[in-house]
Amino acid sequence: MRKLYRNIAIVTAIFMLALIFMLGVSYYQMQQVSPLETGVMETLKELNESHDDNESLKQQIRQLDLLSRKAYFVKEGQLKTGIYLLIGMALVLVACLNLYYKDTKNLPDKELDPIDDWMTKSKSRKYLAWAAGVAAVLGIALAVLQSVKHTPDSSPKDDGAGEEPIAMTDTLSTESIAMADSTATDDLSTDSMIAVVADTTVIEDTIPTLKIASRAFRGNNSSATSSARDIATAWNLGSKRNILWQSPIPKHGYNSPVITGQNVFITGADEESRELYCYDVWTGELKWTLKADGISGSPSSMPRVNADTGLAASTVATNGEQVAAIFATGDLICADMEGKRLWAKNIGLPDNHYGYASSLLMWGNTLFIQYQNNSDARILAFNARNGNPIWSKSAKDRISWSSPIIATLGGKSALVVMGNPAIAAYNPRNGEELWRVECMSGEVGSSPASAGGVVFGASEYAKCIAIDGATGETLWEANDYLPECSSLAATKELVFCATSYGMVCAYDAKTGEVRKEHDLETPFYSSPVIVNGRVYLFSNSGKVYIFKASTFDLITSFETGEKTFATPAFTDGMMVVRTDQSLYCVKKQ
C-alpha cells in the first residue's frame, strides 16, 4: 500500500504543478481583458447610434454582447473550478504523504528502491510538505482574489481616464459604457475607444452622471445623430415650461454647444478678448472662463469678419479629458475639464473674407482642423494632450466654411472633408487620401453626413451627391433643394436638407429622389439632428420644427422667441440650445 500512496502523491504533485501554471496564465488573461474592455464594444456603440432605426442590427449587436459576456463568465467558472481542484489535489497529496510516512520508522532493514530511498530522507519530506502547503495557499489566494474582483461596489467607479460614462443604449446591456483613451488600429474591431464598466447608480442628494455625450458640432463625430432618449417636444421660454435653466452668455458667438460629463462648452469673442466657457449642465451656472490670450503669433488687431460669422463661429470639440477651441484670429487653445490651459498656439491668420467658421473635431486624442482659406488650404491633426502636430495635409481645395466628420466607410473610420471643389476622405491616423470626388463649387458652408457607409454632401450653387464610402464612386446626384449654411443629416433611408430660403426636404438615400418637402417660409442656418426617431430643426427666428425621421412628416412646430443660428446638443433627456441671447436647457418636468 505504501507504494500506492507514493505513486498517487507523485502523480498528484505533477498535476498540481501543471494546474498551477495553467491557472496563473488564465488569471493573468482575465485581468487583462473583460467583455466590456474591448475596442469592438465602442465600435458597436457607434454602429448602434448611427443605425438607431435598424432593429435587425440592434438584435445582432445584442447577441454579440451576450456571447461575449457568456464566454467571459464560462472562462471565469473554469478558473474557479480549477482553483477548487487545486485545493482538493493539495489535500490528497498531504493525505498520501501522511500515509506513506506513517510507518517509516518501523520498516525492516532492507535495500529500498531509489524513489523510496529519496522520499524517506528528512529533507525530501520537508520539500514535499512545503510544496503541498504553498499549492494550497496559492489556490485559496486565487479564490479570494477572484471573489473580491467581482464583489459588487455601490460607489461610482473611476476608469482612470477622466472620461464620463457614455450609454450603449438599451440594446447591449444594463451596464453603462465609458469611453477612454484610444490608439487606433486598422481593424474595425479595435478601431475606436476602449470601453470600461461604469456604475452610474444615483445616490440620494447627488447629481447623476450623464451617459450620452455630444462632443462636437452636431454631436459625436459630427454625425448629426444622437442616442439620447425622452427629449421634450414642447417647451416655452416665457413660462419656463420644460426649461431646466436659462443663462446669459458673456460674449457673442455663433458656435454650437457641446456636452460631456457635467459640462457644457461654448465660446464667445469681441474686440477685447476671445473666451472659452464651461457651464454646469444641471444648473446653467458658469463654472469657469478661459481666455485665449498671450499666444505667440496671435495678431495684434482683429481680422475683418462678416456680421453673420463673427470672431467665434467655430464649435469646440472635446474627448472628455481635453476641450479645444479656435477663433477667427487663428488662435487655438486647449484646456482640461477644470479650465486649466494645457497648451495654445496660433496656426496662422485665416485669409477669409467672411471670417473663419469651420468647427473642430476630436477622435480619441487626435484633434482635427479643416483650415481651408484663400491662401493656404490644409487639413491638420494635433495631439490633444500636448498640441504636438500628428500630420498636416495640403488640400487642393479653395476656401470653405465646412466642418469635418468621422464616418465608418468600408468597415474603417475615415475623416471626411467637404470643400470647393471636392469631397474627400482621409485616413485619420496619417492623413492618407482615400478618395476624392470633385463635385462642389461656390462658397461651401454646409458639412457632409454619412449613413450606411455612404457619404452625402450638398451646397448651394452646386449639387446634392451620394458617394460610396468604400470606393469613392458617385451613386447619385440631385439639385432640387440645396443648403447654404445648414448641414445635412442622414439615415440609411433618407437625407434631410434645410435651405436658407425656407424649403426643407428629405431625399431618398438610395436614389436621390425627393420623398417629402415642406415650404416653411423661414431661413435655416442651424442643422437638423436625428434623435430617437425624430428630426429636430431650428429656424433663424427660433421656431422649432420636429419631424418624424422615417417619413419626414411634421409632428409639431412652435416659436421660442429667441433667434437661433446654432445647432442644439443632446444628452440624457435634455437638449441644450444656444440662441442669439442666451444658453438654455430643455428637460421634461
XYZ file of C-alpha atoms in Angstrom:
589
model
C 0.000 0.000 0.000
C 2.926 2.358 0.710
C 3.939 2.301 -2.950
C 0.354 3.063 -3.958
C 0.318 6.114 -1.684
C 3.721 7.093 -3.035
C 2.620 6.840 -6.674
C -0.598 8.769 -6.039
C 1.397 11.522 -4.308
C 3.869 11.772 -7.212
C 1.154 11.914 -9.903
C -0.832 14.445 -7.831
C 2.236 16.644 -7.413
C 2.914 16.614 -11.173
C -0.699 17.507 -11.992
C -0.642 20.252 -9.354
C 2.392 21.877 -10.963
C 0.712 21.830 -14.383
C -2.550 23.127 -12.939
C -0.799 25.957 -11.076
C 0.844 27.080 -14.343
C -2.446 26.993 -16.290
C -4.350 28.825 -13.544
C -1.696 31.518 -13.402
C -1.896 32.093 -17.165
C -5.710 32.094 -17.105
C -5.875 34.515 -14.184
C -3.440 36.902 -15.911
C -5.527 36.855 -19.106
C -8.722 37.604 -17.198
C -7.061 40.583 -15.544
C -6.182 41.973 -18.978
C -9.492 41.524 -20.819
C -13.159 41.556 -19.923
C -16.248 41.583 -22.161
C -16.551 45.354 -21.616
C -12.856 46.140 -22.127
C -12.515 45.617 -25.865
C -12.364 48.186 -28.664
C -15.113 46.356 -30.520
C -17.663 47.453 -27.902
C -17.087 51.119 -28.773
C -17.424 50.330 -32.469
C -20.686 48.502 -31.780
C -21.899 51.535 -29.822
C -21.144 53.827 -32.769
C -22.900 51.473 -35.190
C -25.902 51.302 -32.882
C -26.135 55.094 -32.557
C -25.786 55.680 -36.304
C -28.360 52.995 -37.189
C -30.890 53.674 -34.459
C -33.834 52.581 -36.594
C -32.348 49.245 -37.644
C -33.954 46.624 -35.408
C -32.093 43.760 -37.107
C -28.733 45.385 -36.370
C -29.767 46.035 -32.765
C -30.593 42.361 -32.318
C -27.253 41.291 -33.806
C -25.345 43.680 -31.536
C -27.264 42.402 -28.524
C -26.402 38.805 -29.454
C -22.711 39.653 -29.873
C -22.697 41.330 -26.480
C -24.372 38.361 -24.815
C -21.973 35.914 -26.470
C -19.013 37.971 -25.281
C -20.297 38.014 -21.726
C -21.132 34.302 -21.808
C -17.627 33.408 -22.998
C -16.087 35.539 -20.259
C -18.144 34.048 -17.449
C -17.611 30.494 -18.741
C -13.883 31.139 -18.508
C -14.370 32.599 -15.042
C -16.247 29.449 -13.987
C -13.461 27.275 -15.340
C -10.915 29.257 -13.347
C -12.894 28.804 -10.133
C -13.264 25.068 -10.807
C -9.511 24.825 -11.334
C -8.839 26.599 -8.046
C -11.091 24.201 -6.125
C -9.460 21.257 -7.914
C -6.024 22.543 -6.897
C -7.060 22.770 -3.263
C -8.529 19.238 -3.430
C -5.358 17.851 -5.013
C -3.260 19.509 -2.305
C -5.342 17.746 0.340
C -4.919 14.423 -1.496
C -1.156 14.972 -1.651
C -0.931 15.732 2.069
C -3.055 12.676 2.922
C -0.997 10.330 0.739
C 2.276 11.653 2.125
C 0.990 11.235 5.656
C 0.013 7.619 4.975
C 3.275 6.947 3.171
C 5.446 8.197 6.044
C 3.240 6.798 8.807
C 5.240 3.575 9.382
C 8.617 4.778 8.055
C 10.375 4.217 11.430
C 9.106 0.591 11.637
C 10.427 -0.500 8.254
C 12.721 -3.555 8.416
C 16.305 -3.135 7.279
C 16.349 -3.797 3.576
C 17.517 -2.179 0.391
C 14.999 0.433 -0.836
C 14.344 1.379 -4.426
C 15.743 4.810 -5.462
C 12.426 6.618 -5.169
C 11.657 5.286 -1.681
C 15.216 5.999 -0.669
C 14.859 9.660 -1.785
C 11.418 10.101 -0.235
C 12.429 8.767 3.150
C 15.194 11.322 3.564
C 14.239 14.016 6.045
C 14.929 16.958 3.743
C 12.775 15.483 0.989
C 9.850 15.247 3.384
C 10.178 18.928 4.168
C 10.274 19.915 0.498
C 7.167 17.907 -0.284
C 5.311 19.257 2.735
C 6.230 22.833 1.832
C 5.197 22.301 -1.805
C 1.801 20.968 -0.773
C 1.295 23.839 1.640
C 2.278 26.500 -0.931
C -0.060 24.943 -3.506
C -2.958 25.002 -1.046
C -2.266 28.619 -0.046
C -1.964 29.656 -3.705
C -5.302 28.071 -4.512
C -7.015 29.803 -1.591
C -5.433 33.153 -2.550
C -6.629 32.882 -6.140
C -10.119 32.012 -4.921
C -10.162 35.063 -2.629
C -8.845 37.372 -5.352
C -11.442 36.121 -7.801
C -14.194 36.676 -5.238
C -13.002 40.203 -4.396
C -12.730 41.141 -8.054
C -16.424 40.502 -8.637
C -17.812 41.791 -5.357
C -20.442 44.437 -6.211
C -19.481 48.003 -5.386
C -22.226 50.561 -4.954
C -19.904 53.541 -5.341
C -19.209 55.128 -8.747
C -16.107 53.737 -10.400
C -13.331 55.787 -11.942
C -11.840 54.391 -15.135
C -8.677 56.382 -14.636
C -9.097 58.224 -17.910
C -11.155 61.127 -16.611
C -13.999 60.458 -19.030
C -17.711 60.435 -18.462
C -19.899 57.347 -18.994
C -21.453 57.039 -22.400
C -24.567 54.979 -22.937
C -24.510 51.993 -25.232
C -28.305 52.484 -25.263
C -30.608 49.659 -24.241
C -29.501 47.280 -26.999
C -26.359 45.917 -25.341
C -26.782 45.588 -21.611
C -27.975 47.319 -18.482
C -24.458 48.450 -17.682
C -23.158 51.808 -18.876
C -20.083 52.186 -21.031
C -17.321 54.729 -20.517
C -15.006 55.882 -23.268
C -11.292 56.004 -22.579
C -8.140 56.809 -24.487
C -7.755 55.109 -27.875
C -4.843 54.131 -30.041
C -6.496 53.275 -33.323
C -5.576 50.295 -35.481
C -6.652 49.274 -38.956
C -9.271 46.814 -37.777
C -12.869 47.867 -37.172
C -12.946 45.622 -34.121
C -10.302 47.766 -32.379
C -10.893 50.992 -34.200
C -12.251 53.294 -31.569
C -12.080 53.612 -27.864
C -11.712 51.156 -25.037
C -14.881 50.591 -23.041
C -14.953 50.103 -19.297
C -17.745 49.370 -16.851
C -19.181 52.400 -15.102
C -21.558 52.307 -12.153
C -23.957 55.224 -12.528
C -26.117 54.460 -9.518
C -27.728 57.701 -8.359
C -27.243 58.154 -4.648
C -29.677 60.433 -2.829
C -28.601 64.100 -2.780
C -26.038 63.514 -5.564
C -26.129 64.589 -9.192
C -26.367 61.700 -11.673
C -23.642 61.336 -14.269
C -24.876 61.746 -17.822
C -24.353 58.812 -20.159
C -24.853 60.477 -23.560
C -22.266 62.973 -24.758
C -22.361 65.467 -27.630
C -18.666 66.131 -28.141
C -18.576 68.228 -31.298
C -20.678 70.231 -33.756
C -23.826 68.116 -34.443
C -22.874 65.516 -31.838
C -20.260 62.778 -31.528
C -18.115 62.525 -34.668
C -20.236 65.424 -36.040
C -22.658 62.732 -37.184
C -25.904 64.739 -36.811
C -27.364 61.861 -34.776
C -27.770 61.246 -31.061
C -28.724 58.208 -28.975
C -30.449 60.457 -26.416
C -33.947 59.487 -25.324
C -37.021 61.152 -23.800
C -36.402 64.606 -25.312
C -39.250 67.068 -24.887
C -41.261 68.008 -27.970
C -42.664 71.228 -26.490
C -41.300 73.999 -24.240
C -41.791 77.682 -23.509
C -39.063 80.152 -22.563
C -41.585 82.679 -21.270
C -43.434 80.407 -18.846
C -40.321 78.190 -18.273
C -42.357 75.111 -19.144
C -39.879 72.220 -19.623
C -36.995 74.683 -19.171
C -34.435 73.418 -16.651
C -32.381 76.626 -16.761
C -31.548 79.637 -18.922
C -28.271 81.551 -18.600
C -26.731 84.650 -20.187
C -23.649 84.390 -22.416
C -20.810 86.846 -21.667
C -19.707 87.344 -25.289
C -21.338 86.781 -28.653
C -20.719 83.790 -30.916
C -22.449 81.558 -33.459
C -20.881 78.284 -32.316
C -22.993 75.403 -31.025
C -22.882 73.887 -27.517
C -21.132 70.582 -26.791
C -21.751 68.367 -23.755
C -19.505 65.966 -21.874
C -19.920 64.767 -18.294
C -21.388 67.620 -16.246
C -20.055 70.270 -18.633
C -21.464 72.346 -21.472
C -18.885 74.232 -23.581
C -19.304 77.232 -25.888
C -17.133 80.194 -26.885
C -17.610 83.933 -27.282
C -15.490 86.784 -28.591
C -15.313 90.502 -29.293
C -12.613 93.080 -29.958
C -11.477 92.843 -26.339
C -10.946 89.088 -25.916
C -11.701 85.547 -27.098
C -13.058 83.188 -24.408
C -13.980 79.567 -23.764
C -16.882 78.996 -21.344
C -17.836 75.977 -19.266
C -21.385 75.748 -17.840
C -22.877 73.214 -15.441
C -25.298 71.047 -17.403
C -27.695 70.703 -14.434
C -27.830 74.292 -13.180
C -26.631 76.524 -16.036
C -24.019 78.032 -13.718
C -20.941 79.440 -15.488
C -18.234 77.263 -13.885
C -15.168 78.838 -15.492
C -13.918 81.093 -18.276
C -10.620 80.686 -20.128
C -9.212 83.488 -22.280
C -7.238 82.880 -25.441
C -4.517 85.394 -24.686
C -0.741 85.576 -24.501
C -0.403 83.315 -27.550
C 2.747 83.638 -29.641
C 1.963 84.741 -33.195
C -1.519 85.995 -32.365
C -2.434 89.093 -34.439
C -2.325 92.454 -32.675
C -5.610 93.549 -34.246
C -8.747 91.613 -35.028
C -9.364 90.420 -38.612
C -12.308 91.826 -40.551
C -15.246 89.429 -40.370
C -18.817 89.366 -41.600
C -21.534 90.079 -39.027
C -23.094 86.682 -39.773
C -19.827 84.931 -38.878
C -18.132 86.941 -36.162
C -14.980 86.052 -34.252
C -16.320 82.892 -32.577
C -18.204 80.865 -35.179
C -16.347 77.554 -34.749
C -17.791 74.969 -32.358
C -15.358 73.490 -29.834
C -14.518 69.778 -29.603
C -13.792 67.542 -26.629
C -12.868 63.936 -25.875
C -13.953 64.108 -22.241
C -10.441 64.887 -20.985
C -9.469 67.893 -23.095
C -11.559 70.594 -24.776
C -10.213 72.671 -27.688
C -11.434 75.959 -29.161
C -10.406 78.040 -32.177
C -11.174 81.644 -33.117
C -11.150 83.803 -36.247
C -7.665 85.030 -35.290
C -6.215 81.546 -35.814
C -5.698 81.206 -32.052
C -6.132 77.616 -30.858
C -6.382 76.763 -27.146
C -6.860 73.516 -25.259
C -7.883 73.043 -21.622
C -8.715 70.259 -19.200
C -12.158 69.817 -17.665
C -11.319 72.162 -14.765
C -10.384 75.076 -17.046
C -6.600 74.759 -16.786
C -4.960 75.740 -20.048
C -2.871 72.825 -21.323
C -1.453 74.425 -24.461
C -2.124 77.149 -27.010
C -0.812 78.181 -30.414
C -1.608 80.351 -33.392
C -1.884 78.334 -36.597
C -1.907 81.369 -38.879
C -4.271 84.255 -39.501
C -7.072 82.916 -41.735
C -7.250 84.597 -45.148
C -11.030 84.608 -45.100
C -13.366 87.380 -46.265
C -16.289 86.234 -44.067
C -14.319 85.000 -41.089
C -13.171 81.533 -40.058
C -16.104 79.208 -39.223
C -15.057 75.540 -39.555
C -15.691 73.590 -36.357
C -13.186 71.363 -34.576
C -13.396 67.595 -34.242
C -11.736 65.125 -31.861
C -11.233 61.408 -32.449
C -9.665 59.822 -29.374
C -6.655 62.020 -28.622
C -6.459 63.475 -32.134
C -7.756 66.974 -32.844
C -8.701 67.696 -36.476
C -8.890 71.163 -38.059
C -10.209 71.920 -41.533
C -8.174 75.038 -42.307
C -9.166 75.869 -45.879
C -8.512 79.534 -46.590
C -7.788 81.610 -49.678
C -4.017 81.413 -49.441
C -3.393 78.083 -47.702
C -5.767 75.104 -47.617
C -4.716 72.451 -45.091
C -6.126 69.615 -43.021
C -4.352 69.492 -39.663
C -4.142 66.868 -36.924
C -2.763 67.617 -33.438
C -2.259 65.637 -30.258
C -4.993 66.944 -27.952
C -2.890 66.333 -24.841
C 0.130 68.446 -25.742
C -0.597 70.219 -29.036
C 2.135 68.384 -30.946
C 1.439 68.013 -34.691
C 0.493 64.497 -35.817
C 0.103 65.191 -39.527
C -0.643 68.023 -41.940
C -2.152 67.617 -45.384
C -2.098 70.335 -48.028
C -5.515 70.361 -49.633
C -6.147 71.119 -53.298
C -9.332 72.975 -52.406
C -10.149 76.649 -52.195
C -11.701 78.482 -49.249
C -14.646 76.864 -47.465
C -16.553 77.080 -44.176
C -17.456 73.406 -43.911
C -16.564 71.159 -40.942
C -15.119 67.620 -40.978
C -16.854 64.436 -39.831
C -15.734 60.940 -38.830
C -17.615 58.206 -40.722
C -17.375 54.420 -40.905
C -16.543 53.674 -44.546
C -15.675 50.230 -45.823
C -15.505 48.948 -42.248
C -12.972 51.566 -41.091
C -13.123 55.058 -39.642
C -12.444 57.845 -42.119
C -12.124 61.619 -41.867
C -14.460 63.176 -44.450
C -13.962 66.775 -45.559
C -16.059 68.836 -47.982
C -14.768 71.921 -49.787
C -14.501 73.559 -53.181
C -14.266 71.642 -55.460
C -14.117 68.256 -53.711
C -15.423 65.917 -51.064
C -12.505 63.798 -49.854
C -11.912 61.001 -47.356
C -8.677 60.628 -45.376
C -7.120 58.034 -43.126
C -7.455 59.808 -39.749
C -4.214 58.252 -38.461
C -1.805 59.575 -41.077
C -3.691 61.869 -43.467
C -3.523 59.493 -46.417
C -6.137 60.445 -49.006
C -8.515 57.507 -49.539
C -10.584 59.033 -52.331
C -11.551 62.408 -53.760
C -14.643 63.407 -55.747
C -14.709 66.856 -57.376
C -18.364 67.842 -57.273
C -18.725 71.098 -55.285
C -18.460 74.753 -56.277
C -19.065 78.217 -54.885
C -18.872 79.097 -51.205
C -19.219 75.777 -49.389
C -20.572 76.257 -45.864
C -22.535 73.067 -45.334
C -20.940 69.954 -43.825
C -21.292 66.365 -45.083
C -23.208 63.498 -43.500
C -22.888 59.729 -43.633
C -25.103 56.677 -43.069
C -24.824 53.043 -44.091
C -21.323 53.528 -45.486
C -22.467 56.276 -47.884
C -21.276 59.897 -47.760
C -23.743 62.684 -48.600
C -22.792 66.266 -49.419
C -24.624 69.323 -50.719
C -24.039 73.019 -51.251
C -25.947 75.884 -52.819
C -24.985 76.525 -56.464
C -23.553 73.004 -56.646
C -25.499 69.766 -56.093
C -26.535 67.134 -53.595
C -24.458 63.986 -54.063
C -24.201 60.463 -52.639
C -20.782 58.740 -52.684
C -19.931 55.116 -51.920
C -17.666 55.499 -48.904
C -15.665 52.349 -49.669
C -14.785 53.167 -53.279
C -15.423 56.881 -53.840
C -17.906 56.049 -56.602
C -20.749 58.525 -57.188
C -24.107 56.836 -56.566
C -26.481 59.664 -57.467
C -26.770 63.438 -57.856
C -29.683 65.832 -57.327
C -30.202 69.590 -57.255
C -33.840 70.046 -56.201
C -33.025 71.759 -52.866
C -29.571 72.787 -51.671
C -28.366 74.259 -48.355
C -26.273 77.368 -47.848
C -25.158 77.065 -44.201
C -27.255 74.267 -42.728
C -25.634 70.819 -42.926
C -27.171 67.528 -43.988
C -28.362 64.726 -41.684
C -28.950 61.194 -42.889
C -30.271 57.737 -42.136
C -29.921 54.743 -44.438
C -33.336 55.641 -45.911
C -33.498 59.461 -46.005
C -31.218 62.501 -46.313
C -32.529 65.687 -44.644
C -31.782 69.126 -46.066
C -32.743 72.628 -44.868
C -32.211 75.696 -47.039
C -31.678 79.400 -46.413
C -34.853 80.198 -48.409
C -37.261 78.173 -46.276
C -37.582 74.887 -48.149
C -36.771 71.654 -46.307
C -36.825 68.207 -47.854
C -35.987 64.542 -47.470
C -34.095 62.866 -50.322
C -34.277 59.116 -50.812
C -30.846 57.948 -49.620
C -30.655 55.256 -52.319
C -31.965 57.120 -55.373
C -31.777 60.867 -54.707
C -35.494 61.301 -55.362
C -37.280 63.893 -53.200
C -39.529 61.875 -50.913
C -41.031 64.758 -48.893
C -40.766 68.549 -48.951
C -42.092 71.401 -46.815
C -42.201 75.129 -47.662
C -41.752 76.669 -44.209
C -41.087 80.229 -45.451
C -38.287 80.882 -42.967
C -34.477 80.609 -43.404
C -32.365 77.935 -41.712
C -28.708 78.189 -40.654
C -28.989 75.623 -37.854
C -28.594 71.980 -38.896
C -31.087 69.123 -38.440
C -30.238 66.449 -35.837
C -31.770 62.962 -35.690
C -32.796 61.970 -32.145
C -34.884 58.970 -31.094
C -36.789 58.661 -34.368
C -37.322 62.411 -34.735
C -35.591 65.234 -36.617
C -35.134 68.461 -34.621
C -34.602 71.668 -36.607
C -34.465 75.367 -35.575
C -35.139 78.265 -37.944
C -33.197 81.522 -37.699
C -36.168 83.152 -35.955
C -36.054 80.443 -33.253
C -39.077 78.490 -34.426
C -38.730 74.766 -33.724
C -39.790 72.104 -36.217
C -39.932 68.440 -35.211
C -40.369 65.787 -37.912
C -40.810 62.032 -37.932
C -37.467 60.637 -39.109
C -38.931 57.674 -41.012
C -41.274 59.739 -43.195
C -40.289 63.411 -42.644
C -43.849 64.226 -41.699
C -44.114 67.305 -39.492
C -45.032 66.364 -35.912
C -45.136 69.839 -34.361
C -43.747 73.369 -34.574
C -43.691 76.358 -32.226
C -41.897 79.653 -31.599
C -39.281 80.039 -28.872
C -38.981 83.810 -29.169
C -35.170 83.927 -29.475
C -33.205 83.907 -32.726
C -31.314 80.637 -33.102
C -28.452 80.058 -35.542
C -26.582 77.346 -33.650
C -27.334 73.609 -33.678
C -28.570 72.125 -30.357
C -26.735 69.434 -28.372
C -28.480 66.419 -26.829
C -27.866 64.267 -23.759
C -29.910 62.082 -21.367
C -33.429 63.526 -21.541
C -32.059 67.028 -22.163
C -31.317 69.388 -25.035
C -29.032 72.427 -24.722
C -29.747 75.309 -27.114
C -27.691 78.409 -27.824
C -29.677 81.406 -29.034
C -28.607 84.889 -30.064
C -29.227 85.987 -26.455
C -28.767 83.041 -24.096
C -27.990 79.403 -23.419
C -30.850 77.229 -22.160
C -31.608 73.611 -21.320
C -34.837 71.799 -22.231
C -35.940 68.969 -19.931
C -39.341 67.418 -19.301
C -40.692 68.496 -15.924
